[in-house]
């Protein structure tokens, strides 16, 4: 069945309904475009049709473009990929412009047919660009609906006229949060921002849109930019106020992205250049810049990791077949920073929570954490006071293990001490049903060892959250040696319930994320000891696309935690420990009482209110800057290769089973340069042979930690890429 169908009512209004069969949300495909184009032709040419309403047969309007299509256009046209992409975009502009001009006389603006959009719910990407081309946008008053243009988040920008139309509709400054940051809003906020024209009760959506169509005059359907004398709100680039906007916006974008994101740059160019020319030329300019973005390997890597593979993992690409394992009642042991966060996200997902700590005060404090997050939600009108009470009502804070009766999952988040963990494991298992799965949130202790305290090691698993739990998107699921399939399925179903992204890894020191982030932080600290300017270290990291430089990151996570991990690692590795130079710096910082942000004193200086300032001067006294500083590229390569080589080693060792998880996990877990699509995508982008060249150069100067893993050598020798060889999820190890 076609994705769009058209029915004309007794009043002569054509209702064009978008309803993709077999999908919970509509997504746009090339075939669907053609169908829509045909229906628009029919509506405009048939004299008995007075106007049209475009709506959806679902409770949402559309999730956007099927990004598989975008990803494929380039690959399907190897001889002239850019021309194929540009052609596709101009076709889309043609259809949308046809809707917008609606058959009117181009000179007088008379005689067109009114076309309204009626959005029952969420409308994203092309799902909002299509309404934007219509003459009036109605949205059902559905507070859960999200409306906007999130393309920038997957390395694109709104390329079906969304950029050009929104800037002309509201001005560059007002449009910036929507096109540049991908801000989404509910219908009420969309109306006050000017994204939609009317918010109506859901039951009246279609009738109100039709009423408008019947009453619309010629003037109602001419867009401001198609009228004579149109002036851009806020001023065009050569207007004094517009000038300020464009100069400021450019600086702002650069300070946020450090120039690492091709889509942000291309978007700015499309906006600026588009503002200088007539509307139809601006659409061509937008299409050219969008083409350049799609031709950039960064965009396809971002789409692959942040959209296609992220979604595949969320939908259970790695889930063993084990029946429905959704969690109904969860026990959380330890109501500290992590336990309180885990209790909150669980209650928020509708799960009954028993939150246990050593004394009632600590347990209550954990529940209070949830209350304060919910209070913020109420004050920002994200939830109602009633909803807050319902969510909070799901959390029972107690010291009594008997309350765990009926739990089907336990997540333990007590102190990082094997004997404390063993004790609570035994006590919880005595209270829960036999089939309850037991998970630990440990960050450093092997799951297989902790499972020894369990009577049911096949039901024992690691579910590793990142801090802060309510904001971090990734959850690392760790299989111990004896962990069975049902426990994996349970963990995956739980992560799906709380709407986070899972990766499933095997049990080895630091699992995956911490295993790669530690060498990054250590490389930065090591450079301080060598006399590299701290500003060069952190700025090189940001220029490489890392959200935080290594020195800022260790300040945030705390320097004593770093020192503790270093001591434990040294104790475990003995003679094989190779980070002595790092310890010299970090132990000294610890001795100085500079523990990071938590005590307002770390590699950076902080003011009394905790605001981060410059690097701490005392650092330079102890570790003076060397006279000759390395070049930016060397620092950048050291910081990136430290992480990337470790990711390859993790895959080689079978900790990671799937490079897709390696890439998605790296971006969501520790913010690995999202523009690259992840460490494996980055390697494919520069080519395995060049990566070997880099690692040899670094190894010669800085030592064996940069030695290329055999697997990288093998991929280079065969002339393959990681995705070429393993991109379908092929496992390296068991
Ligand atoms: P925390 O010190 O903030 O909280 C631990 C809580 O456990 C405290 O409230 C404590 O009273 C409670 N507790 C201790 N012994 C107990 C017992 N016998 N019975 C019941 N409650 C007990 O620590 P945290 O940062 O929340 O870390 C908890 C776990 O999560 C650790 O295993 C840690 O490695 C892991 N983890 C921490 C982070 C992080 O960033 N902090 C990230 C991932 C994982």
mmCIF file of N, CA, C and O in Angstrom, residues 638-720:
data_model
loop_
_atom_site.group_PDB
_atom_site.id
_atom_site.type_symbol
_atom_site.label_atom_id
_atom_site.label_comp_id
_atom_site.label_asym_id
_atom_site.label_seq_id
_atom_site.Cartn_x
_atom_site.Cartn_y
_atom_site.Cartn_z
ATOM 1 N N UNK A 638 48.255 11.871 19.713
ATOM 2 C CA UNK A 638 48.508 11.080 20.937
ATOM 3 C C UNK A 638 47.190 10.836 21.676
ATOM 4 O O UNK A 638 46.926 9.726 22.147
ATOM 5 N N UNK A 639 46.390 11.897 21.791
ATOM 6 C CA UNK A 639 45.150 11.767 22.564
ATOM 7 C C UNK A 639 44.136 10.856 21.874
ATOM 8 O O UNK A 639 43.454 10.061 22.517
ATOM 9 N N UNK A 640 44.048 10.965 20.557
ATOM 10 C CA UNK A 640 43.079 10.109 19.851
ATOM 11 C C UNK A 640 43.565 8.662 19.771
ATOM 12 O O UNK A 640 42.806 7.719 20.036
ATOM 13 N N UNK A 641 44.841 8.497 19.431
ATOM 14 C CA UNK A 641 45.351 7.131 19.255
ATOM 15 C C UNK A 641 45.349 6.357 20.574
ATOM 16 O O UNK A 641 45.169 5.144 20.587
ATOM 17 N N UNK A 642 45.544 7.059 21.689
ATOM 18 C CA UNK A 642 45.506 6.369 22.981
ATOM 19 C C UNK A 642 44.164 5.652 23.146
ATOM 20 O O UNK A 642 44.101 4.518 23.633
ATOM 21 N N UNK A 643 43.091 6.281 22.702
ATOM 22 C CA UNK A 643 41.761 5.683 22.845
ATOM 23 C C UNK A 643 41.485 4.650 21.756
ATOM 24 O O UNK A 643 40.973 3.565 22.006
ATOM 25 N N UNK A 644 41.840 5.037 20.520
ATOM 26 C CA UNK A 644 41.484 4.204 19.378
ATOM 27 C C UNK A 644 42.215 2.858 19.424
ATOM 28 O O UNK A 644 41.615 1.799 19.190
ATOM 29 N N UNK A 645 43.504 2.893 19.756
ATOM 30 C CA UNK A 645 44.253 1.623 19.801
ATOM 31 C C UNK A 645 43.698 0.725 20.898
ATOM 32 O O UNK A 645 43.628 -0.499 20.749
ATOM 33 N N UNK A 646 43.255 1.345 22.003
ATOM 34 C CA UNK A 646 42.689 0.541 23.083
ATOM 35 C C UNK A 646 41.361 -0.084 22.652
ATOM 36 O O UNK A 646 41.050 -1.227 23.010
ATOM 37 N N UNK A 647 40.591 0.660 21.861
ATOM 38 C CA UNK A 647 39.323 0.104 21.356
ATOM 39 C C UNK A 647 39.607 -1.099 20.466
ATOM 40 O O UNK A 647 38.923 -2.129 20.540
ATOM 41 N N UNK A 648 40.636 -0.987 19.635
ATOM 42 C CA UNK A 648 40.982 -2.122 18.766
ATOM 43 C C UNK A 648 41.427 -3.308 19.623
ATOM 44 O O UNK A 648 41.037 -4.455 19.387
ATOM 45 N N UNK A 649 42.225 -3.023 20.656
ATOM 46 C CA UNK A 649 42.663 -4.123 21.538
ATOM 47 C C UNK A 649 41.468 -4.773 22.233
ATOM 48 O O UNK A 649 41.423 -5.986 22.402
ATOM 49 N N UNK A 650 40.507 -3.958 22.630
ATOM 50 C CA UNK A 650 39.312 -4.508 23.299
ATOM 51 C C UNK A 650 38.548 -5.428 22.344
ATOM 52 O O UNK A 650 38.012 -6.461 22.744
ATOM 53 N N UNK A 651 38.523 -5.077 21.086
ATOM 54 C CA UNK A 651 37.834 -5.902 20.089
ATOM 55 C C UNK A 651 38.641 -7.174 19.819
ATOM 56 O O UNK A 651 38.106 -8.285 19.750
ATOM 57 N N UNK A 652 39.939 -6.983 19.703
ATOM 58 C CA UNK A 652 40.844 -8.110 19.468
ATOM 59 C C UNK A 652 40.741 -9.122 20.604
ATOM 60 O O UNK A 652 40.769 -10.336 20.400
ATOM 61 N N UNK A 653 40.593 -8.610 21.832
ATOM 62 C CA UNK A 653 40.559 -9.492 23.001
ATOM 63 C C UNK A 653 39.167 -10.084 23.235
ATOM 64 O O UNK A 653 38.969 -10.857 24.167
ATOM 65 N N UNK A 654 38.192 -9.673 22.415
ATOM 66 C CA UNK A 654 36.849 -10.223 22.580
ATOM 67 C C UNK A 654 36.042 -9.551 23.678
ATOM 68 O O UNK A 654 34.961 -10.007 24.015
ATOM 69 N N UNK A 655 36.560 -8.467 24.262
ATOM 70 C CA UNK A 655 35.760 -7.722 25.236
ATOM 71 C C UNK A 655 34.587 -7.106 24.496
ATOM 72 O O UNK A 655 33.434 -7.216 24.900
ATOM 73 N N UNK A 656 34.910 -6.481 23.373
ATOM 74 C CA UNK A 656 33.877 -6.016 22.457
ATOM 75 C C UNK A 656 33.595 -7.148 21.495
ATOM 76 O O UNK A 656 34.539 -7.764 20.986
ATOM 77 N N UNK A 657 32.314 -7.392 21.221
ATOM 78 C CA UNK A 657 32.017 -8.437 20.252
ATOM 79 C C UNK A 657 31.657 -7.842 18.898
ATOM 80 O O UNK A 657 31.506 -8.565 17.923
ATOM 81 N N UNK A 658 31.462 -6.559 18.864
ATOM 82 C CA UNK A 658 30.868 -5.959 17.684
ATOM 83 C C UNK A 658 31.384 -4.525 17.561
ATOM 84 O O UNK A 658 31.250 -3.746 18.504
ATOM 85 N N UNK A 659 31.960 -4.187 16.411
ATOM 86 C CA UNK A 659 32.520 -2.819 16.294
ATOM 87 C C UNK A 659 31.421 -1.764 16.330
ATOM 88 O O UNK A 659 31.664 -0.627 16.701
ATOM 89 N N UNK A 660 30.194 -2.137 15.971
ATOM 90 C CA UNK A 660 29.101 -1.155 16.039
ATOM 91 C C UNK A 660 28.920 -0.701 17.473
ATOM 92 O O UNK A 660 28.683 0.462 17.762
ATOM 93 N N UNK A 661 29.014 -1.672 18.399
ATOM 94 C CA UNK A 661 28.900 -1.326 19.817
ATOM 95 C C UNK A 661 30.100 -0.499 20.259
ATOM 96 O O UNK A 661 29.986 0.393 21.093
ATOM 97 N N UNK A 662 31.268 -0.813 19.660
ATOM 98 C CA UNK A 662 32.475 -0.064 19.993
ATOM 99 C C UNK A 662 32.325 1.405 19.624
ATOM 100 O O UNK A 662 32.728 2.297 20.374
ATOM 101 N N UNK A 663 31.736 1.673 18.466
ATOM 102 C CA UNK A 663 31.573 3.057 18.016
ATOM 103 C C UNK A 663 30.454 3.776 18.778
ATOM 104 O O UNK A 663 30.640 4.886 19.274
ATOM 105 N N UNK A 664 29.310 3.139 18.859
ATOM 106 C CA UNK A 664 28.180 3.783 19.551
ATOM 107 C C UNK A 664 28.545 3.998 21.025
ATOM 108 O O UNK A 664 28.306 5.071 21.596
ATOM 109 N N UNK A 665 29.145 2.975 21.631
ATOM 110 C CA UNK A 665 29.508 3.062 23.049
ATOM 111 C C UNK A 665 30.521 4.160 23.310
ATOM 112 O O UNK A 665 30.468 4.849 24.317
ATOM 113 N N UNK A 666 31.453 4.349 22.375
ATOM 114 C CA UNK A 666 32.489 5.368 22.570
ATOM 115 C C UNK A 666 31.877 6.770 22.538
ATOM 116 O O UNK A 666 32.225 7.634 23.337
ATOM 117 N N UNK A 667 30.957 6.985 21.627
ATOM 118 C CA UNK A 667 30.377 8.334 21.518
ATOM 119 C C UNK A 667 29.448 8.606 22.708
ATOM 120 O O UNK A 667 29.526 9.655 23.346
ATOM 121 N N UNK A 668 28.586 7.650 23.009
ATOM 122 C CA UNK A 668 27.615 7.898 24.085
ATOM 123 C C UNK A 668 28.220 7.719 25.475
ATOM 124 O O UNK A 668 27.775 8.332 26.434
ATOM 125 N N UNK A 669 29.227 6.885 25.586
ATOM 126 C CA UNK A 669 29.793 6.581 26.902
ATOM 127 C C UNK A 669 30.782 7.626 27.372
ATOM 128 O O UNK A 669 30.736 8.079 28.500
ATOM 129 N N UNK A 670 31.702 8.027 26.488
ATOM 130 C CA UNK A 670 32.673 9.015 26.941
ATOM 131 C C UNK A 670 32.865 10.157 25.953
ATOM 132 O O UNK A 670 33.822 10.919 26.025
ATOM 133 N N UNK A 671 31.949 10.292 25.008
ATOM 134 C CA UNK A 671 31.983 11.457 24.132
ATOM 135 C C UNK A 671 33.079 11.422 23.091
ATOM 136 O O UNK A 671 33.487 12.461 22.584
ATOM 137 N N UNK A 672 33.556 10.213 22.735
ATOM 138 C CA UNK A 672 34.610 10.130 21.725
ATOM 139 C C UNK A 672 34.178 10.872 20.459
ATOM 140 O O UNK A 672 33.157 10.535 19.847
ATOM 141 N N UNK A 673 34.957 11.871 20.082
ATOM 142 C CA UNK A 673 34.755 12.680 18.864
ATOM 143 C C UNK A 673 33.547 12.270 18.015
ATOM 144 O O UNK A 673 33.708 11.552 17.017
ATOM 145 N N UNK A 674 32.358 12.726 18.358
ATOM 146 C CA UNK A 674 31.164 12.249 17.646
ATOM 147 C C UNK A 674 31.218 12.461 16.132
ATOM 148 O O UNK A 674 30.665 11.663 15.381
ATOM 149 N N UNK A 675 31.903 13.518 15.688
ATOM 150 C CA UNK A 675 31.968 13.782 14.240
ATOM 151 C C UNK A 675 32.574 12.604 13.485
ATOM 152 O O UNK A 675 32.363 12.441 12.287
ATOM 153 N N UNK A 676 33.379 11.776 14.194
ATOM 154 C CA UNK A 676 34.097 10.693 13.517
ATOM 155 C C UNK A 676 33.243 9.440 13.370
ATOM 156 O O UNK A 676 33.574 8.537 12.619
ATOM 157 N N UNK A 677 32.144 9.370 14.130
ATOM 158 C CA UNK A 677 31.331 8.148 14.120
ATOM 159 C C UNK A 677 31.867 7.090 15.069
ATOM 160 O O UNK A 677 31.328 5.995 15.154
ATOM 161 N N UNK A 678 32.959 7.398 15.794
ATOM 162 C CA UNK A 678 33.507 6.430 16.761
ATOM 163 C C UNK A 678 34.902 5.992 16.352
ATOM 164 O O UNK A 678 35.361 6.290 15.241
ATOM 165 N N UNK A 679 35.617 5.278 17.238
ATOM 166 C CA UNK A 679 37.018 4.933 16.951
ATOM 167 C C UNK A 679 37.212 4.053 15.714
ATOM 168 O O UNK A 679 38.177 4.246 14.964
ATOM 169 N N UNK A 680 36.305 3.115 15.483
ATOM 170 C CA UNK A 680 36.484 2.239 14.313
ATOM 171 C C UNK A 680 36.165 2.997 13.022
ATOM 172 O O UNK A 680 36.830 2.816 11.997
ATOM 173 N N UNK A 681 35.158 3.857 13.096
ATOM 174 C CA UNK A 681 34.839 4.679 11.926
ATOM 175 C C UNK A 681 35.989 5.632 11.629
ATOM 176 O O UNK A 681 36.318 5.893 10.467
ATOM 177 N N UNK A 682 36.598 6.153 12.691
ATOM 178 C CA UNK A 682 37.729 7.076 12.497
ATOM 179 C C UNK A 682 38.878 6.347 11.794
ATOM 180 O O UNK A 682 39.489 6.862 10.858
ATOM 181 N N UNK A 683 39.146 5.123 12.249
ATOM 182 C CA UNK A 683 40.216 4.346 11.615
ATOM 183 C C UNK A 683 39.907 4.108 10.142
ATOM 184 O O UNK A 683 40.789 4.212 9.285
ATOM 185 N N UNK A 684 38.644 3.791 9.857
ATOM 186 C CA UNK A 684 38.277 3.573 8.447
ATOM 187 C C UNK A 684 38.430 4.857 7.643
ATOM 188 O O UNK A 684 38.784 4.821 6.456
ATOM 189 N N UNK A 685 38.166 5.986 8.292
ATOM 190 C CA UNK A 685 38.250 7.260 7.593
ATOM 191 C C UNK A 685 39.690 7.588 7.215
ATOM 192 O O UNK A 685 39.965 8.027 6.107
ATOM 193 N N UNK A 686 40.612 7.354 8.153
ATOM 194 C CA UNK A 686 42.009 7.685 7.809
ATOM 195 C C UNK A 686 42.684 6.511 7.095
ATOM 196 O O UNK A 686 43.702 6.681 6.446
ATOM 197 N N UNK A 687 42.115 5.333 7.199
ATOM 198 C CA UNK A 687 42.690 4.145 6.555
ATOM 199 C C UNK A 687 43.630 3.422 7.506
ATOM 200 O O UNK A 687 44.450 4.062 8.181
ATOM 201 N N UNK A 688 43.508 2.099 7.551
ATOM 202 C CA UNK A 688 44.307 1.321 8.508
ATOM 203 C C UNK A 688 45.807 1.516 8.263
ATOM 204 O O UNK A 688 46.608 1.580 9.203
ATOM 205 N N UNK A 689 46.203 1.652 6.980
ATOM 206 C CA UNK A 689 47.633 1.783 6.686
ATOM 207 C C UNK A 689 48.178 3.082 7.286
ATOM 208 O O UNK A 689 49.255 3.090 7.897
ATOM 209 N N UNK A 690 47.430 4.174 7.127
ATOM 210 C CA UNK A 690 47.891 5.441 7.703
ATOM 211 C C UNK A 690 47.881 5.387 9.223
ATOM 212 O O UNK A 690 48.730 5.995 9.886
ATOM 213 N N UNK A 691 46.918 4.663 9.769
ATOM 214 C CA UNK A 691 46.868 4.526 11.229
ATOM 215 C C UNK A 691 48.114 3.807 11.731
ATOM 216 O O UNK A 691 48.682 4.147 12.769
ATOM 217 N N UNK A 692 48.556 2.795 10.965
ATOM 218 C CA UNK A 692 49.783 2.082 11.348
ATOM 219 C C UNK A 692 50.970 3.054 11.310
ATOM 220 O O UNK A 692 51.806 3.086 12.211
ATOM 221 N N UNK A 693 51.003 3.866 10.251
ATOM 222 C CA UNK A 693 52.082 4.857 10.125
ATOM 223 C C UNK A 693 52.119 5.770 11.349
ATOM 224 O O UNK A 693 53.188 6.006 11.926
ATOM 225 N N UNK A 694 50.936 6.224 11.744
ATOM 226 C CA UNK A 694 50.857 7.098 12.921
ATOM 227 C C UNK A 694 51.338 6.393 14.164
ATOM 228 O O UNK A 694 52.106 6.937 14.966
ATOM 229 N N UNK A 695 50.867 5.159 14.342
ATOM 230 C CA UNK A 695 51.212 4.463 15.583
ATOM 231 C C UNK A 695 52.717 4.147 15.615
ATOM 232 O O UNK A 695 53.334 4.223 16.671
ATOM 233 N N UNK A 696 53.300 3.868 14.455
ATOM 234 C CA UNK A 696 54.757 3.608 14.440
ATOM 235 C C UNK A 696 55.542 4.856 14.842
ATOM 236 O O UNK A 696 56.502 4.801 15.608
ATOM 237 N N UNK A 697 55.071 5.989 14.313
ATOM 238 C CA UNK A 697 55.745 7.257 14.637
ATOM 239 C C UNK A 697 55.635 7.542 16.141
ATOM 240 O O UNK A 697 56.615 7.893 16.806
ATOM 241 N N UNK A 698 54.457 7.348 16.674
ATOM 242 C CA UNK A 698 54.250 7.624 18.105
ATOM 243 C C UNK A 698 55.009 6.612 18.964
ATOM 244 O O UNK A 698 55.578 6.957 20.002
ATOM 245 N N UNK A 699 55.010 5.371 18.523
ATOM 246 C CA UNK A 699 55.696 4.331 19.302
ATOM 247 C C UNK A 699 57.195 4.636 19.392
ATOM 248 O O UNK A 699 57.803 4.506 20.467
ATOM 249 N N UNK A 700 57.765 5.103 18.264
ATOM 250 C CA UNK A 700 59.210 5.377 18.251
ATOM 251 C C UNK A 700 59.576 6.449 19.275
ATOM 252 O O UNK A 700 60.616 6.365 19.929
ATOM 253 N N UNK A 701 58.721 7.440 19.442
ATOM 254 C CA UNK A 701 59.057 8.540 20.359
ATOM 255 C C UNK A 701 58.526 8.295 21.769
ATOM 256 O O UNK A 701 59.186 8.614 22.756
ATOM 257 N N UNK A 702 57.331 7.720 21.869
ATOM 258 C CA UNK A 702 56.658 7.684 23.177
ATOM 259 C C UNK A 702 56.525 6.287 23.795
ATOM 260 O O UNK A 702 56.051 6.166 24.920
ATOM 261 N N UNK A 703 56.857 5.272 23.055
ATOM 262 C CA UNK A 703 56.893 3.966 23.690
ATOM 263 C C UNK A 703 55.826 2.988 23.225
ATOM 264 O O UNK A 703 54.967 3.301 22.393
ATOM 265 N N UNK A 704 55.912 1.793 23.840
ATOM 266 C CA UNK A 704 55.185 0.620 23.346
ATOM 267 C C UNK A 704 53.668 0.745 23.453
ATOM 268 O O UNK A 704 52.935 -0.002 22.812
ATOM 269 N N UNK A 705 53.192 1.700 24.281
ATOM 270 C CA UNK A 705 51.725 1.769 24.393
ATOM 271 C C UNK A 705 51.075 2.157 23.062
ATOM 272 O O UNK A 705 49.889 1.981 22.879
ATOM 273 N N UNK A 706 51.889 2.698 22.139
ATOM 274 C CA UNK A 706 51.329 3.062 20.836
ATOM 275 C C UNK A 706 51.564 1.987 19.767
ATOM 276 O O UNK A 706 51.264 2.208 18.598
ATOM 277 N N UNK A 707 52.099 0.845 20.175
ATOM 278 C CA UNK A 707 52.334 -0.223 19.191
ATOM 279 C C UNK A 707 51.003 -0.644 18.570
ATOM 280 O O UNK A 707 49.994 -0.789 19.254
ATOM 281 N N UNK A 708 51.010 -0.851 17.257
ATOM 282 C CA UNK A 708 49.767 -1.220 16.576
ATOM 283 C C UNK A 708 49.364 -2.646 16.928
ATOM 284 O O UNK A 708 50.194 -3.556 16.862
ATOM 285 N N UNK A 709 48.118 -2.872 17.310
ATOM 286 C CA UNK A 709 47.660 -4.244 17.569
ATOM 287 C C UNK A 709 47.704 -5.075 16.276
ATOM 288 O O UNK A 709 47.582 -4.521 15.178
ATOM 289 N N UNK A 710 47.874 -6.387 16.443
ATOM 290 C CA UNK A 710 47.951 -7.280 15.275
ATOM 291 C C UNK A 710 46.748 -7.121 14.361
ATOM 292 O O UNK A 710 46.847 -7.160 13.142
ATOM 293 N N UNK A 711 45.584 -6.960 14.985
ATOM 294 C CA UNK A 711 44.359 -6.871 14.191
ATOM 295 C C UNK A 711 44.409 -5.668 13.243
ATOM 296 O O UNK A 711 44.011 -5.763 12.077
ATOM 297 N N UNK A 712 44.920 -4.556 13.739
ATOM 298 C CA UNK A 712 45.019 -3.361 12.888
ATOM 299 C C UNK A 712 45.987 -3.637 11.732
ATOM 300 O O UNK A 712 45.720 -3.289 10.581
ATOM 301 N N UNK A 713 47.078 -4.319 12.065
ATOM 302 C CA UNK A 713 48.060 -4.646 11.014
ATOM 303 C C UNK A 713 47.412 -5.543 9.954
ATOM 304 O O UNK A 713 47.637 -5.383 8.763
ATOM 305 N N UNK A 714 46.601 -6.469 10.435
ATOM 306 C CA UNK A 714 45.956 -7.410 9.533
ATOM 307 C C UNK A 714 44.969 -6.708 8.599
ATOM 308 O O UNK A 714 44.916 -6.970 7.398
ATOM 309 N N UNK A 715 44.173 -5.799 9.185
ATOM 310 C CA UNK A 715 43.208 -5.061 8.361
ATOM 311 C C UNK A 715 43.967 -4.220 7.331
ATOM 312 O O UNK A 715 43.581 -4.151 6.158
ATOM 313 N N UNK A 716 45.076 -3.616 7.776
ATOM 314 C CA UNK A 716 45.866 -2.793 6.848
ATOM 315 C C UNK A 716 46.458 -3.663 5.734
ATOM 316 O O UNK A 716 46.392 -3.308 4.552
ATOM 317 N N UNK A 717 46.989 -4.826 6.116
ATOM 318 C CA UNK A 717 47.646 -5.691 5.126
ATOM 319 C C UNK A 717 46.654 -6.160 4.072
ATOM 320 O O UNK A 717 47.000 -6.313 2.898
ATOM 321 N N UNK A 718 45.436 -6.389 4.471
ATOM 322 C CA UNK A 718 44.455 -6.910 3.512
ATOM 323 C C UNK A 718 43.806 -5.784 2.710
ATOM 324 O O UNK A 718 42.983 -6.043 1.829
ATOM 325 N N UNK A 719 44.135 -4.540 3.056
ATOM 326 C CA UNK A 719 43.548 -3.414 2.319
ATOM 327 C C UNK A 719 42.073 -3.214 2.641
ATOM 328 O O UNK A 719 41.359 -2.536 1.903
ATOM 329 N N UNK A 720 41.616 -3.827 3.742
ATOM 330 C CA UNK A 720 40.196 -3.707 4.071
ATOM 331 C C UNK A 720 39.949 -2.531 5.016
ATOM 332 O O UNK A 720 40.870 -1.840 5.436
#
